[in-house]
Amino acid sequence: MGGEMIPPDEAGGDDVVLSWQGAGVVAVRLPQLADSLDHILAALERAKGRPLADLDRKAKQEIVRGLEARGAFAVRHGVETVAAALGVSRFTVYNYLNREKGT
């Protein structure tokens, strides 16, 4: 997901310090959520073996369902980012989301 290991004495308030026997050993700096979405989309593309925009509609709908389950659309500009990766409009992504919810 793009996390970074840093020395524990350089850890900030949002970093996670991992300790061993009471002493900080390493800190993990997690990426911003928007960066994580880019990493997730890139991983999906690698797993599919081709650009997400080249997938058929059913596959795109499955990706949107999976991303929603992971909270991707709670990220600012999440819908726009996913729409661009899938080669569809924001409206289409919203339609996929609404179809899943039965509305």
mmCIF file of C-alpha atoms in Angstrom:
data_model
loop_
_atom_site.group_PDB
_atom_site.id
_atom_site.type_symbol
_atom_site.label_atom_id
_atom_site.label_comp_id
_atom_site.label_asym_id
_atom_site.label_seq_id
_atom_site.Cartn_x
_atom_site.Cartn_y
_atom_site.Cartn_z
ATOM 1 C CA MET A 1 0.000 0.000 0.000
ATOM 2 C CA GLY A 2 2.976 2.282 -0.179
ATOM 3 C CA GLY A 3 3.899 2.541 3.508
ATOM 4 C CA GLU A 4 7.388 3.693 4.428
ATOM 5 C CA MET A 5 9.659 2.563 7.271
ATOM 6 C CA ILE A 6 11.420 5.352 9.174
ATOM 7 C CA PRO A 7 13.532 5.543 12.334
ATOM 8 C CA PRO A 8 11.303 5.638 15.427
ATOM 9 C CA ASP A 9 12.788 8.959 16.592
ATOM 10 C CA GLU A 10 11.538 10.577 13.347
ATOM 11 C CA ALA A 11 7.965 9.352 13.851
ATOM 12 C CA GLY A 12 5.188 11.890 13.673
ATOM 13 C CA GLY A 13 1.753 11.840 15.241
ATOM 14 C CA ASP A 14 0.186 9.817 12.424
ATOM 15 C CA ASP A 15 3.010 7.257 12.206
ATOM 16 C CA VAL A 16 2.864 3.833 13.846
ATOM 17 C CA VAL A 17 5.870 2.952 16.045
ATOM 18 C CA LEU A 18 6.612 -0.753 16.353
ATOM 19 C CA SER A 19 8.287 -1.768 19.597
ATOM 20 C CA TRP A 20 10.259 -4.790 20.722
ATOM 21 C CA GLN A 21 10.708 -5.389 24.440
ATOM 22 C CA GLY A 22 9.596 -1.871 25.238
ATOM 23 C CA ALA A 23 11.892 -0.050 22.825
ATOM 24 C CA GLY A 24 10.817 1.530 19.534
ATOM 25 C CA VAL A 25 12.451 -0.377 16.675
ATOM 26 C CA VAL A 26 10.908 1.141 13.573
ATOM 27 C CA ALA A 27 8.075 3.455 12.642
ATOM 28 C CA VAL A 28 5.738 2.986 9.709
ATOM 29 C CA ARG A 29 4.467 6.008 7.837
ATOM 30 C CA LEU A 30 1.270 5.168 6.010
ATOM 31 C CA PRO A 31 0.418 6.939 2.763
ATOM 32 C CA GLN A 32 -2.440 9.348 2.404
ATOM 33 C CA LEU A 33 -5.710 7.616 1.494
ATOM 34 C CA ALA A 34 -5.736 9.113 -1.985
ATOM 35 C CA ASP A 35 -2.282 7.635 -2.638
ATOM 36 C CA SER A 36 -3.548 4.267 -1.397
ATOM 37 C CA LEU A 37 -6.362 4.340 -3.944
ATOM 38 C CA ASP A 38 -3.822 4.831 -6.719
ATOM 39 C CA HIS A 39 -1.847 1.848 -5.382
ATOM 40 C CA ILE A 40 -4.997 -0.291 -5.235
ATOM 41 C CA LEU A 41 -5.948 0.604 -8.810
ATOM 42 C CA ALA A 42 -2.426 -0.162 -10.034
ATOM 43 C CA ALA A 43 -2.508 -3.541 -8.254
ATOM 44 C CA LEU A 44 -5.879 -4.350 -9.823
ATOM 45 C CA GLU A 45 -4.501 -3.479 -13.230
ATOM 46 C CA ARG A 46 -1.488 -5.738 -12.692
ATOM 47 C CA ALA A 47 -3.760 -8.563 -11.505
ATOM 48 C CA LYS A 48 -5.994 -8.237 -14.572
ATOM 49 C CA GLY A 49 -2.986 -8.016 -16.876
ATOM 50 C CA ARG A 50 -4.333 -5.078 -18.839
ATOM 51 C CA PRO A 51 -5.636 -1.546 -18.348
ATOM 52 C CA LEU A 52 -8.841 -1.423 -16.323
ATOM 53 C CA ALA A 53 -10.411 0.672 -19.073
ATOM 54 C CA ASP A 54 -10.136 -2.350 -21.398
ATOM 55 C CA LEU A 55 -12.301 -4.558 -19.167
ATOM 56 C CA ASP A 56 -15.921 -5.348 -19.992
ATOM 57 C CA ARG A 57 -18.801 -3.765 -18.109
ATOM 58 C CA LYS A 58 -19.361 -6.701 -15.773
ATOM 59 C CA ALA A 59 -15.703 -6.719 -14.708
ATOM 60 C CA LYS A 60 -15.812 -2.958 -14.126
ATOM 61 C CA GLN A 61 -18.922 -3.345 -11.976
ATOM 62 C CA GLU A 62 -17.157 -6.019 -9.899
ATOM 63 C CA ILE A 63 -14.189 -3.701 -9.407
ATOM 64 C CA VAL A 64 -16.475 -0.871 -8.261
ATOM 65 C CA ARG A 65 -18.194 -3.215 -5.770
ATOM 66 C CA GLY A 66 -14.827 -4.330 -4.399
ATOM 67 C CA LEU A 67 -13.551 -0.782 -4.136
ATOM 68 C CA GLU A 68 -16.677 0.341 -2.329
ATOM 69 C CA ALA A 69 -16.240 -2.479 0.187
ATOM 70 C CA ARG A 70 -12.708 -1.185 0.816
ATOM 71 C CA GLY A 71 -13.919 2.391 1.369
ATOM 72 C CA ALA A 72 -12.466 3.821 -1.830
ATOM 73 C CA PHE A 73 -15.340 6.216 -2.331
ATOM 74 C CA ALA A 74 -14.887 7.827 1.070
ATOM 75 C CA VAL A 75 -11.663 9.329 -0.280
ATOM 76 C CA ARG A 76 -11.912 12.812 -1.709
ATOM 77 C CA HIS A 77 -12.177 12.553 -5.511
ATOM 78 C CA GLY A 78 -12.450 8.759 -5.184
ATOM 79 C CA VAL A 79 -15.239 8.492 -7.741
ATOM 80 C CA GLU A 80 -13.352 10.658 -10.223
ATOM 81 C CA THR A 81 -10.142 8.663 -9.743
ATOM 82 C CA VAL A 82 -11.900 5.334 -10.226
ATOM 83 C CA ALA A 83 -13.887 6.623 -13.207
ATOM 84 C CA ALA A 84 -10.684 7.760 -14.922
ATOM 85 C CA ALA A 85 -8.992 4.399 -14.281
ATOM 86 C CA LEU A 86 -11.996 2.499 -15.648
ATOM 87 C CA GLY A 87 -12.396 4.794 -18.642
ATOM 88 C CA VAL A 88 -15.978 5.650 -17.718
ATOM 89 C CA SER A 89 -17.782 8.744 -16.501
ATOM 90 C CA ARG A 90 -18.470 9.633 -12.877
ATOM 91 C CA PHE A 91 -22.142 9.126 -13.683
ATOM 92 C CA THR A 92 -21.406 5.525 -14.721
ATOM 93 C CA VAL A 93 -19.572 4.821 -11.463
ATOM 94 C CA TYR A 94 -22.518 6.235 -9.512
ATOM 95 C CA ASN A 95 -24.845 4.014 -11.556
ATOM 96 C CA TYR A 96 -22.734 0.966 -10.669
ATOM 97 C CA LEU A 97 -22.881 1.964 -6.993
ATOM 98 C CA ASN A 98 -26.637 2.555 -7.072
ATOM 99 C CA ARG A 99 -27.256 -0.731 -8.889
ATOM 100 C CA GLU A 100 -25.391 -2.569 -6.125
ATOM 101 C CA LYS A 101 -27.561 -0.926 -3.472
ATOM 102 C CA GLY A 102 -30.740 -1.850 -5.316
ATOM 103 C CA THR A 103 -31.870 1.728 -5.912
#
